[in-house]
Structures are given as C-alpha cells and as structure tokens.
Short mmCIF file of C-alpha atoms in Angstrom, two decimals:
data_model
loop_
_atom_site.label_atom_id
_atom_site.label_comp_id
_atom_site.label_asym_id
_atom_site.label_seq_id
_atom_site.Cartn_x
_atom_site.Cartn_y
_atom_site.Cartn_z
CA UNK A 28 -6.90 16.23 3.51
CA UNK A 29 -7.36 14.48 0.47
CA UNK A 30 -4.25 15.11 -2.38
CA UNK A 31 -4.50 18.51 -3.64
CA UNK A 32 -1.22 18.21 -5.69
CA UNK A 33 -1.95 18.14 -9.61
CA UNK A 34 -0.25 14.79 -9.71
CA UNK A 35 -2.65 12.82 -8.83
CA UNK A 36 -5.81 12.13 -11.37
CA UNK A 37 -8.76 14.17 -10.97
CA UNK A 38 -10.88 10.92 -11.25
CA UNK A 39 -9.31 9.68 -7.80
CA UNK A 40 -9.00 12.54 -5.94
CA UNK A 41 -13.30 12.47 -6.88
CA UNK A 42 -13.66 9.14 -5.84
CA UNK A 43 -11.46 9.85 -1.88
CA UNK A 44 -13.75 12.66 -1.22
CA UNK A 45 -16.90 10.76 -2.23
CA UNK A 46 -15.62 7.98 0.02
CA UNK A 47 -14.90 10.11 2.58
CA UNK A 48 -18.58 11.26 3.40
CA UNK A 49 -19.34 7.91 4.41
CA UNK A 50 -19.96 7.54 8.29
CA UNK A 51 -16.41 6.15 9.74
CA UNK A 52 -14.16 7.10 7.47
CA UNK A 53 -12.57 10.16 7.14
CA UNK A 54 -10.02 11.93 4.53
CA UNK A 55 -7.56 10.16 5.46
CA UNK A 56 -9.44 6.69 5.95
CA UNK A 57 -10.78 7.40 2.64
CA UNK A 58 -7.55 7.56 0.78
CA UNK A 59 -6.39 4.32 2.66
CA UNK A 60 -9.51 2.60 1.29
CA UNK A 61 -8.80 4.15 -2.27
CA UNK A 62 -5.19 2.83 -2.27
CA UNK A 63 -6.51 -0.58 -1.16
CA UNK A 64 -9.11 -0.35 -4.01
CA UNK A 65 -6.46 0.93 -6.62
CA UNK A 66 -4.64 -2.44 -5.63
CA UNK A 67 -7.36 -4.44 -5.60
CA UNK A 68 -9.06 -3.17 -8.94
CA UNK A 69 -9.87 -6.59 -10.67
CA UNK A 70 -11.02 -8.02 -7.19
CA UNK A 71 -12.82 -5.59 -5.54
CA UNK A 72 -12.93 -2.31 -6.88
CA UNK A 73 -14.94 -3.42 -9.98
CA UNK A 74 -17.38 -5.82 -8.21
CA UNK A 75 -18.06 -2.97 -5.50
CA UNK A 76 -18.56 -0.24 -8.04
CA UNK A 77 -20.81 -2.67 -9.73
CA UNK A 78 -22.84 -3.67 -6.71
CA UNK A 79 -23.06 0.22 -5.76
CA UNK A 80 -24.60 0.68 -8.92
CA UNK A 81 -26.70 -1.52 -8.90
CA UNK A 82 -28.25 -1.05 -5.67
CA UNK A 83 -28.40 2.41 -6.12
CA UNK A 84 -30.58 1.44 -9.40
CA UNK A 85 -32.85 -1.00 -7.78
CA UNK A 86 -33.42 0.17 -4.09
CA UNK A 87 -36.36 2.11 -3.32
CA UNK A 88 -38.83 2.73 0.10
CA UNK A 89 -41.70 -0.10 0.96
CA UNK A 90 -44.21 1.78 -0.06
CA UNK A 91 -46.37 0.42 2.96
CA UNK A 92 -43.90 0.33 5.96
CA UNK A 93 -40.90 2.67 5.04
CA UNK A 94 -38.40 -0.65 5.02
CA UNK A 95 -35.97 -0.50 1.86
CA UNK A 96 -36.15 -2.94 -0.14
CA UNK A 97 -35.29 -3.47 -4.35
CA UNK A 98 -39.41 -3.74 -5.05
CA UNK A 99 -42.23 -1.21 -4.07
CA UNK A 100 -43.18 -3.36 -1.30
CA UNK A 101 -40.55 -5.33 0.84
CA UNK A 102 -39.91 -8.67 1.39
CA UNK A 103 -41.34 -8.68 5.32
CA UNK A 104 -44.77 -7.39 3.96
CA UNK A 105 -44.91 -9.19 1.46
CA UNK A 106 -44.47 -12.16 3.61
CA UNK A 107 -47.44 -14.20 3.98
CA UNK A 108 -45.95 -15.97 7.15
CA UNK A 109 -45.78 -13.07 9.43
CA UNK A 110 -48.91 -11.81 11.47
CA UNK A 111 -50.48 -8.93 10.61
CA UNK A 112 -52.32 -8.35 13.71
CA UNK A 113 -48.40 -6.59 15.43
CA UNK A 114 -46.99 -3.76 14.09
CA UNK A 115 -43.22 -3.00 15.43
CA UNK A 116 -42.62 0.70 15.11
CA UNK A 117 -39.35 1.90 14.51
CA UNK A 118 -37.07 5.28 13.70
CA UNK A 119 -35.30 4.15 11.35
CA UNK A 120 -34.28 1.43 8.83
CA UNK A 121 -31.30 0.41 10.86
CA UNK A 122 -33.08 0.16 14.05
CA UNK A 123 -36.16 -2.78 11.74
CA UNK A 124 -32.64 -4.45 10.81
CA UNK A 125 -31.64 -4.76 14.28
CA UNK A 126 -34.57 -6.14 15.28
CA UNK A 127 -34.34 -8.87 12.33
CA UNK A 128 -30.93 -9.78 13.61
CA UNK A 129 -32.66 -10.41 17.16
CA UNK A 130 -35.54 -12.79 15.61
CA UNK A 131 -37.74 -12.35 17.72
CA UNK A 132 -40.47 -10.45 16.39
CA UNK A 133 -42.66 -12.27 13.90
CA UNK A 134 -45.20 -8.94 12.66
CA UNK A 135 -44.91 -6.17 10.23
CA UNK A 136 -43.27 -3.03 10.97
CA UNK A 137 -43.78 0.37 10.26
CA UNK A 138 -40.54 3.08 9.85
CA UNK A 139 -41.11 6.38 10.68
CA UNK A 140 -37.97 8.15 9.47
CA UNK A 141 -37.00 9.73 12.20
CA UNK A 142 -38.08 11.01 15.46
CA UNK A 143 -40.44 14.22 16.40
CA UNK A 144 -37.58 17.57 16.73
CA UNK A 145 -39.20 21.05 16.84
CA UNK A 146 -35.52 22.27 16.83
CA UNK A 147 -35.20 20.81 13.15
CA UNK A 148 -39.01 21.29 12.62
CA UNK A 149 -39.51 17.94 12.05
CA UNK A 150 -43.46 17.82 12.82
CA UNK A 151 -45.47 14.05 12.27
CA UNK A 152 -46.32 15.06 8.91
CA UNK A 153 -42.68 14.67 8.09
CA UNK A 154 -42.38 11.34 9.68
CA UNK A 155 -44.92 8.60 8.63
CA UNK A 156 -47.26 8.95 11.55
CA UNK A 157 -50.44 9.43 9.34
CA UNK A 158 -49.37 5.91 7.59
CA UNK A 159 -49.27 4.69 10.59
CA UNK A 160 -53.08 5.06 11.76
CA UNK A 161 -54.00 4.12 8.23
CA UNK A 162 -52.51 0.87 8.29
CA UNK A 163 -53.76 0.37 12.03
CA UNK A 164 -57.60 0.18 10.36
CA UNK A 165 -56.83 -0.98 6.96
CA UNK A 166 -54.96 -4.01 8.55
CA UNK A 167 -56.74 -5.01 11.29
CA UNK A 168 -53.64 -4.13 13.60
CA UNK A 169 -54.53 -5.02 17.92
CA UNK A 170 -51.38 -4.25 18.70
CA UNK A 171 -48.51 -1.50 18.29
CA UNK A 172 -45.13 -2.41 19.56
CA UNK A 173 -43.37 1.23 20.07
CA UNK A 174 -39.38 0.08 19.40
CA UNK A 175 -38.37 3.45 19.33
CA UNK A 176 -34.84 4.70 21.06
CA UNK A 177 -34.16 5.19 24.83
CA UNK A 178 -33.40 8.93 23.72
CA UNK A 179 -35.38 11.88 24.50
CA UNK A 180 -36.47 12.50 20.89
CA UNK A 181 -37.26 8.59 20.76
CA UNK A 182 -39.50 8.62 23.58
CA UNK A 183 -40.83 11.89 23.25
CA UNK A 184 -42.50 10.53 19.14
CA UNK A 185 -43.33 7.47 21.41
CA UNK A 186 -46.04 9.60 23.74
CA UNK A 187 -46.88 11.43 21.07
CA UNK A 188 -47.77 8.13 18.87
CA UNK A 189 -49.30 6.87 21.77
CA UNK A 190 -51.47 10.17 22.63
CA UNK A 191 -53.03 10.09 18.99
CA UNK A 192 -53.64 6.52 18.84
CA UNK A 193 -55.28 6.32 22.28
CA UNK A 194 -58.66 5.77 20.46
CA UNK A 195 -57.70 3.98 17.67
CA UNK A 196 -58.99 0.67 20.12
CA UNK A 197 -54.81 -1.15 19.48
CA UNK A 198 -52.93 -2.30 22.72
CA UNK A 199 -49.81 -0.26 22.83
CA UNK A 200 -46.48 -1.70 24.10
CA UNK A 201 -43.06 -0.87 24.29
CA UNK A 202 -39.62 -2.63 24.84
CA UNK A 203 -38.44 -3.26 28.02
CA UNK A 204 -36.18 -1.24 29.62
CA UNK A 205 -33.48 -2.78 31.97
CA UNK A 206 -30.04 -4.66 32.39
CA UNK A 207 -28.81 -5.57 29.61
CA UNK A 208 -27.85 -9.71 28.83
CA UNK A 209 -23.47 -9.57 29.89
CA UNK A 210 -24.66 -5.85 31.41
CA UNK A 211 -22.16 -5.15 34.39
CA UNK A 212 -24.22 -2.96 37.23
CA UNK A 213 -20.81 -1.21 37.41
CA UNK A 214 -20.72 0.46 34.13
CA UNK A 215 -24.45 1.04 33.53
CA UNK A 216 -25.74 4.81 33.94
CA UNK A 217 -28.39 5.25 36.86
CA UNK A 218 -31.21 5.46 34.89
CA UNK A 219 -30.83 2.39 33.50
CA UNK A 220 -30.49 0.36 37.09
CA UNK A 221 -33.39 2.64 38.45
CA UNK A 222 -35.34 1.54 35.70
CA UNK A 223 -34.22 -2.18 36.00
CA UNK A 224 -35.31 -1.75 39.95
CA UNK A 225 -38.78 -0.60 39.40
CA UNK A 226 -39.41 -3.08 36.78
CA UNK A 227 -38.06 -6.26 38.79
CA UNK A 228 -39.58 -9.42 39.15
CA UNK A 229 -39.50 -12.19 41.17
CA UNK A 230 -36.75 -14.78 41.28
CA UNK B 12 -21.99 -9.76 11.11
CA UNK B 13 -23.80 -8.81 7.80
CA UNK B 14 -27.63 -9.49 8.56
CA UNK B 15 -28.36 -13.00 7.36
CA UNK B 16 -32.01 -13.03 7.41
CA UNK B 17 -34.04 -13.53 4.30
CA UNK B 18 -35.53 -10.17 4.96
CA UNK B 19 -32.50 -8.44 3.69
CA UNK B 20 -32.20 -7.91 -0.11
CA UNK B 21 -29.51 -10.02 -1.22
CA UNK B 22 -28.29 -7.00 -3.34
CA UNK B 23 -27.28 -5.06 -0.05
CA UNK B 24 -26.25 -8.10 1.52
CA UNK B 25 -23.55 -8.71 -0.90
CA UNK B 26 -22.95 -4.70 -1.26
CA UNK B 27 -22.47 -5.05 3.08
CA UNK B 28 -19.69 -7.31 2.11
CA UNK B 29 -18.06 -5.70 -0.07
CA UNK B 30 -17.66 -2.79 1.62
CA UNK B 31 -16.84 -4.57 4.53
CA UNK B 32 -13.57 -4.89 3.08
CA UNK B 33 -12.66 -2.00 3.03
CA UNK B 34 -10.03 -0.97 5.60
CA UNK B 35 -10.99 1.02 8.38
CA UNK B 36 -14.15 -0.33 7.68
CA UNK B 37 -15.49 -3.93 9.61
CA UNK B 38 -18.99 -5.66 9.51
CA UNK B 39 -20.81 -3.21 11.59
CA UNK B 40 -19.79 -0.04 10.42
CA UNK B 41 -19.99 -1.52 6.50
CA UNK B 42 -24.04 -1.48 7.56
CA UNK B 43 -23.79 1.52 8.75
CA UNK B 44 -22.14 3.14 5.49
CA UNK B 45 -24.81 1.16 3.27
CA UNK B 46 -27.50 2.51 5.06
CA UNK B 47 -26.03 5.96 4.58
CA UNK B 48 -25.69 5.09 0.86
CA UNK B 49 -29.07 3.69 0.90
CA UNK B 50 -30.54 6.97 2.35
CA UNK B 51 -28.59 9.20 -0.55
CA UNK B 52 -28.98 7.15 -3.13
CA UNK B 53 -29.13 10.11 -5.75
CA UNK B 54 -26.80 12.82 -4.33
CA UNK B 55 -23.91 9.93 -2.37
CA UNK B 56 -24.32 6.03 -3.72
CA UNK B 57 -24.96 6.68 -7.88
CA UNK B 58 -21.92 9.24 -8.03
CA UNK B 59 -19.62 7.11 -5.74
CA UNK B 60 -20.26 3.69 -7.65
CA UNK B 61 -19.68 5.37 -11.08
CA UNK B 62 -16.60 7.29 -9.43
CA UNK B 63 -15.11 3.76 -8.52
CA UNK B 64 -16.41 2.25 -12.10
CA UNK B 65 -14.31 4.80 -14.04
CA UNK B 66 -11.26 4.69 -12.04
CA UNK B 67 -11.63 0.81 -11.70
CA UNK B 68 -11.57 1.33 -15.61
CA UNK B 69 -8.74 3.75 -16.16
CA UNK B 70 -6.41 3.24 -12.90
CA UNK B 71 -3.24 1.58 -13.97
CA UNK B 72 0.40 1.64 -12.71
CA UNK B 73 2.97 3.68 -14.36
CA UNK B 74 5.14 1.42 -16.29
CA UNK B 75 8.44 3.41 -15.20
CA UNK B 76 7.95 4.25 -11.60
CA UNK B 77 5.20 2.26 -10.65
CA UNK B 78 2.92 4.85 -9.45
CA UNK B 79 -0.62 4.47 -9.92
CA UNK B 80 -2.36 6.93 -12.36
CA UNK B 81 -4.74 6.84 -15.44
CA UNK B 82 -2.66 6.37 -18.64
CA UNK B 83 0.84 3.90 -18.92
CA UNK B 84 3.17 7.00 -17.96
CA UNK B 85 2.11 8.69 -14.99
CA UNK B 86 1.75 12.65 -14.78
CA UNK B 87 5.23 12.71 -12.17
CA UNK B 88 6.77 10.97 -14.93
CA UNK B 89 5.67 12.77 -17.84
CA UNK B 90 6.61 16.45 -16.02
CA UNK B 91 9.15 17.78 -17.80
CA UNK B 92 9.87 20.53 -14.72
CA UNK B 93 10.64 17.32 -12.16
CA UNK B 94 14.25 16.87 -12.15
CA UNK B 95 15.18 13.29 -13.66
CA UNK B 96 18.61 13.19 -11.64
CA UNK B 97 17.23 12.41 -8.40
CA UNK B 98 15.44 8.99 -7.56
CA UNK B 99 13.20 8.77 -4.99
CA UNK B 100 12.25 5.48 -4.11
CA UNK B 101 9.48 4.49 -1.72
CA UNK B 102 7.56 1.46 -0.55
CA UNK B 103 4.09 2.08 -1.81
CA UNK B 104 1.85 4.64 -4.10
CA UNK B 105 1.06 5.26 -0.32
CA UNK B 106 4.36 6.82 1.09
CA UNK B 107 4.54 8.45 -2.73
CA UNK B 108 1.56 10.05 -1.66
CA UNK B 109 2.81 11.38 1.17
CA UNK B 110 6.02 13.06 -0.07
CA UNK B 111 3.99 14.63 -2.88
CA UNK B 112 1.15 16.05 0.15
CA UNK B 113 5.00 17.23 1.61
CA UNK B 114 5.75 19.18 -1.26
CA UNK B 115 9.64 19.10 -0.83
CA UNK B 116 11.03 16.65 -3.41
CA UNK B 117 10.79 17.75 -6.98
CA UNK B 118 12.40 14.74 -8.70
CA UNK B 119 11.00 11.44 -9.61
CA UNK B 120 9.93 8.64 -8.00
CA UNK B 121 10.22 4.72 -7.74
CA UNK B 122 7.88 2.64 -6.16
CA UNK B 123 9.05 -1.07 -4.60
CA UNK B 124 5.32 -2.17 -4.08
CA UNK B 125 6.10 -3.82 -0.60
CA UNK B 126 9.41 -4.88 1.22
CA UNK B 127 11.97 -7.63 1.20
CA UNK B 128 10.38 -10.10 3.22
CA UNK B 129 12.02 -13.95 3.59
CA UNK B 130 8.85 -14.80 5.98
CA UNK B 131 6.57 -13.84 3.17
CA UNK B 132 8.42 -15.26 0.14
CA UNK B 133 8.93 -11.77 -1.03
CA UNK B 134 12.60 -11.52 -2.86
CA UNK B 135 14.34 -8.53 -4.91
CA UNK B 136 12.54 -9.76 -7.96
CA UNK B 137 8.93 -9.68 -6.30
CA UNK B 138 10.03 -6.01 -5.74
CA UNK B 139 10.77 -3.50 -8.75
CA UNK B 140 14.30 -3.78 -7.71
CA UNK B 141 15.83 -4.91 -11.13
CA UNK B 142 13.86 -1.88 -12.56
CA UNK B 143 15.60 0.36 -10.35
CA UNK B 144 18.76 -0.07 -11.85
CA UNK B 145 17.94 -0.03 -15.34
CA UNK B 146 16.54 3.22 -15.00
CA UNK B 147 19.72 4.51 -13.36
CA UNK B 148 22.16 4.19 -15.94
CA UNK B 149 18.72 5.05 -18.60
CA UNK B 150 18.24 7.96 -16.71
CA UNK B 151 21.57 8.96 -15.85
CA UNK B 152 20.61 9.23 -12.17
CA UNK B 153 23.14 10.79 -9.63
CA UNK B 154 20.79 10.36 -6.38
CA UNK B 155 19.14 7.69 -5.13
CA UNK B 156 17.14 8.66 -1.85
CA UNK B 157 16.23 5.62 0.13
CA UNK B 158 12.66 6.84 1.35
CA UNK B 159 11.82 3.62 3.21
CA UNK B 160 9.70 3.18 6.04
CA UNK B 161 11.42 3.90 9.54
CA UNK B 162 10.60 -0.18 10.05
CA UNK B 163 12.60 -3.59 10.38
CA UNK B 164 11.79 -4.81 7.16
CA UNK B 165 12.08 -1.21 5.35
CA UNK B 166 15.61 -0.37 6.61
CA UNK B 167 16.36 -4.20 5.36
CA UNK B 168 15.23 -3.32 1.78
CA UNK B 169 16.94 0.22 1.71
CA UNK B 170 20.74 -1.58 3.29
CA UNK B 171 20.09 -4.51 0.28
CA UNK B 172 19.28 -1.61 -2.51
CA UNK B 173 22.25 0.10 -1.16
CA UNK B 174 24.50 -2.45 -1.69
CA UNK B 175 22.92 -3.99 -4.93
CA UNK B 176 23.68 -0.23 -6.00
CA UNK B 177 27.25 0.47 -4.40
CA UNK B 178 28.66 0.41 -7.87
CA UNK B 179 26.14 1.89 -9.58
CA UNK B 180 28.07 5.17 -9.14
CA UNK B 181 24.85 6.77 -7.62
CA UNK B 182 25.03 9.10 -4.37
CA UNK B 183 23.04 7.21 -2.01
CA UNK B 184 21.05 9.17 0.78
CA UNK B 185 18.14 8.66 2.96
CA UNK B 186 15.61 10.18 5.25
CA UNK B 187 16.64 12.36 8.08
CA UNK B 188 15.70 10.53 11.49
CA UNK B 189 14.98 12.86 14.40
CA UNK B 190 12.05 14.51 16.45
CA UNK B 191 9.24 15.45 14.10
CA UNK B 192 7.68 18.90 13.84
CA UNK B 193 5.47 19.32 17.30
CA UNK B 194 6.76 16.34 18.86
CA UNK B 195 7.20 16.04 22.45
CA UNK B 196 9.99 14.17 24.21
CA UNK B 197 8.16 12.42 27.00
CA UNK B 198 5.70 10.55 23.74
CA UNK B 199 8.57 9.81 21.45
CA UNK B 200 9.85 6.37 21.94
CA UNK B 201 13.86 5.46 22.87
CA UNK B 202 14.82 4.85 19.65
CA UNK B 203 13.89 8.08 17.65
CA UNK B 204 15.49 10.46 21.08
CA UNK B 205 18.56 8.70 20.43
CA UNK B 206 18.71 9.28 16.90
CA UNK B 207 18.09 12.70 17.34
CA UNK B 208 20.90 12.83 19.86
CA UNK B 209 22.97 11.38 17.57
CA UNK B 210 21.98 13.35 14.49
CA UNK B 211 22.55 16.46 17.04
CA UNK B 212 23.29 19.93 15.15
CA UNK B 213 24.70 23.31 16.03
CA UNK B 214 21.88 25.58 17.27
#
C-alpha cells in the first residue's frame, strides 16, 4: 500500500499510485521507484517526466497498419525500401517490435489489436480485419504472413483471417512452429516437440 | 535491450531508457511499461508525466530533518502535535517511510541519507551527522532512537552516532531485535533466534 499517512504530499502519493499501474511494478515497487526519482530529480525525474510528456503529445496509431508511431503514418510504411508485396500480421504492437528486433522480415505489417474473444465480445469489427482485406487489393499484397501467438485466441483469429481471405487470390503463411534455437527437449511442453516431429526435415 | 532499429521512434526509444532506470524495472519490462503507456496515452501516460513534472518541480528535502516533501520545512516538522523531545533518526526518506506506514512513533525524525561507509568514501560529514547534534541541544532533545538498518554498515553508523553523542546528555535507544509479527522459526536466520533468545521476556 502506497502511504496513506497525511505526512506525506498529496502530489507524491498521486504520482506512486500512477506508477504503480504500470505492468511490473506494484505499490510497493512503485514507491521504490518514486524514492529513486525523488533522489534523482535533476537527473532523471525531470528528463522522464519530460519525455512522458512528450510522447504522450506526439504518439498516435499508423493510420494504415495499426503500428505507433509520432506521425499518422509510421516510419515502416512509409519506408520506400521495404516490399509491399508481404504483409506480416500481428496482435499487437509489441509482438511488430519483436519481429523488428529479429530482422528478418523486410514487408509491411498490419496490427490487429488484439485477437478474436467471444467471451470479451471482441468480434473482427473490433480488431482491424476489414483493413486488412482493404490493403490486400489496394496494395497489391501476394502474400500474408499470419505472426499471430501460439495461443488459442491467436490461432483461433489466424483461421478465421485465413477463412475470409481464402478468395482474396494472397498465399497465406504462418511462422513455424518447433524447437526453439538453445531449446532443451527436456523443458519444452509436448506440443511443442510433437509439433517439431511432424514438421522435421532431413539432416 | 531497447529496440535499436530505425523503425522505432526515437522519442520512445529514449522514453524505453529512461524508464529503464527505474528500479524494479530492466530493459525488457521498461518496453513493456511504454507500450502500456503508449496504449493509455490519455487516461495513464499524460497524468503520470505531469504527476512526475510537478513533483520533479516542488519535491525538495526538509532543511531540518532531511525528509523529502514539497516546501523547505516538511509537514512532520511543521506538526505542532509531534513531540520535539524524541529524535528518530533513520537511514533514508525510505525507512522514514516505513515508521510513518507503522504508525507508532509520534516524534520527529532525522534522516542520515546513507551510511558510514570507508569503502565508499562516505564519512560523518557526507552524512547529516553534524546536523544531528545541533538540533539536539536546539531542540532540547532527551531521546535519540537509533532506527538503523539491522545491517553491517547500519549498526556501524548507529555505535559511531552513539558515541559522537555520549555526552550529549541524550538517552540513547534503539530498535527492538527479535522474531517479527508472523514469523516462523525454521525461516528466520541464526542471528535474529539468538537475539530473540537473548532479548527473552516473562510470558
């Protein structure tokens, strides 16, 4: 819990419960990072409250793929050296900057937002499915690389992407599923080696 | 690692940093936070950053105790109902913290801001040390309570205050070591059984 005493400022008791709704930190994490912000005012407190700001001014959704960037379109498709022919569909903004770390797609993408859940009656009108086959005409897309999560929900949006583009005339792809590179057989759920079986190849 | 791509906006790159030091808080899960931040930009990341502006603008330390509040006196030190004959002095705003959440102590406060540390170059005048004893013959103190960490280096500042203070005419006390509340024998460690054995009382 977060101070509740009267002796210590309103202002900061504000700022350890706004910290504290932050994945990974808690109350108590959250006053920690306070107190090392109250002694670190000049050096980091200010520059992070200012770069908070400003991001918060100048961020906004790629208005074509979802990505967030600080224009209305982002820096990928705006990119004149990636193809346009791939588009790498993803959940979520996190999972496009994953792939970017990896470096080894070269395309667009496309963010839907989410994944299909009829428990939280979240229906493809909420994610941006109907973006999706837009830009698959409009672009001149052959191919859709479905980079959605191993989950249930994940795959479950994947069939249903792949259902309603089955005439759209795109190859559809999806990643690989199997060990993973420093993967110990030992540790890995079933699944995953059954799935690494059936998709071997030879030596 | 932050993502270094190009693709990234160089405004959340350097906001990634930032946050990334933050305790509790490393590379990974700093991304994790932005993207949080970047997803509730109205209702989380504009309230937060102007949270941390205005206490980055009006967070100072109390000139007498050394707490950390919002004007030059802090509101402990300005109560007129906390007793002024009782010291209690501590290692950080932390620990301060801490005793206040306890609720028990009802005097004032001083704060060292750190230890006595030889490896670290820290002497009595790095400390507020020299402060501590002007304001006991200012104050017309009676007890001093030695509310130092339970560590090495904080029993080693509370035996050096004690003796800079041994004619100070003061009473000089300090925690009570023992099992805390809940505790269970068979997880406490050597040390803290035996001083609870030795701190034994009449049941």
């Amino acid at each position: 819990m977060p101070p509740a005493d009267h002796d210590t400022p309103r202002e900061i008791e504000a700022l350890i419960d706004l910290m504290a709704r932050l994945p990974g930190l808690g109350p108590r994490s959250a006053r920690r990072a306070v107190l090392v912000l109250l002694k670190k005012r000049g050096a980091l407190m200010a520059p992070l409250a200012q770069a908070m700001a400003q991001v918060a001014l100048n961020a906004r959704d790629c208005v074509i793929c979802g990505n967030i960037g600080t224009a209305d379109r982002c820096a990928i498709c705006t990119d004149d050296r990636r193809a346009t022919g791939e588009i790498c569909v993803v959940e979520d903004v996190a999972d496009l900057w994953a792939m970017e770390r990896a470096g080894a797609f070269k395309g667009r993408y496309h963010v839907l937002g989410g994944t299909l859940s009829a428990l939280d009656g979240i229906g493809p009108d909420e994610l941006r499915i109907p973006a999706l086959a837009a830009r698959i005409s409009a672009e001149g897309v052959t191919e859709v690389i479905l980079a959605l999560n191993a989950t249930v929900d994940g795959q479950t949006t994947a069939h249903y992407i792949a259902d309603s583009l089955s005439s759209a005339g795109v190859t559809l792809t999806s990643l690989a599923q199997g060990v993973p590179i420093g993967g110990e057989l030992d540790y890995l759920d079933d699944g995953t080696i059954g799935a690494a079986l059936r998709a071997r190849k030879r030596f």
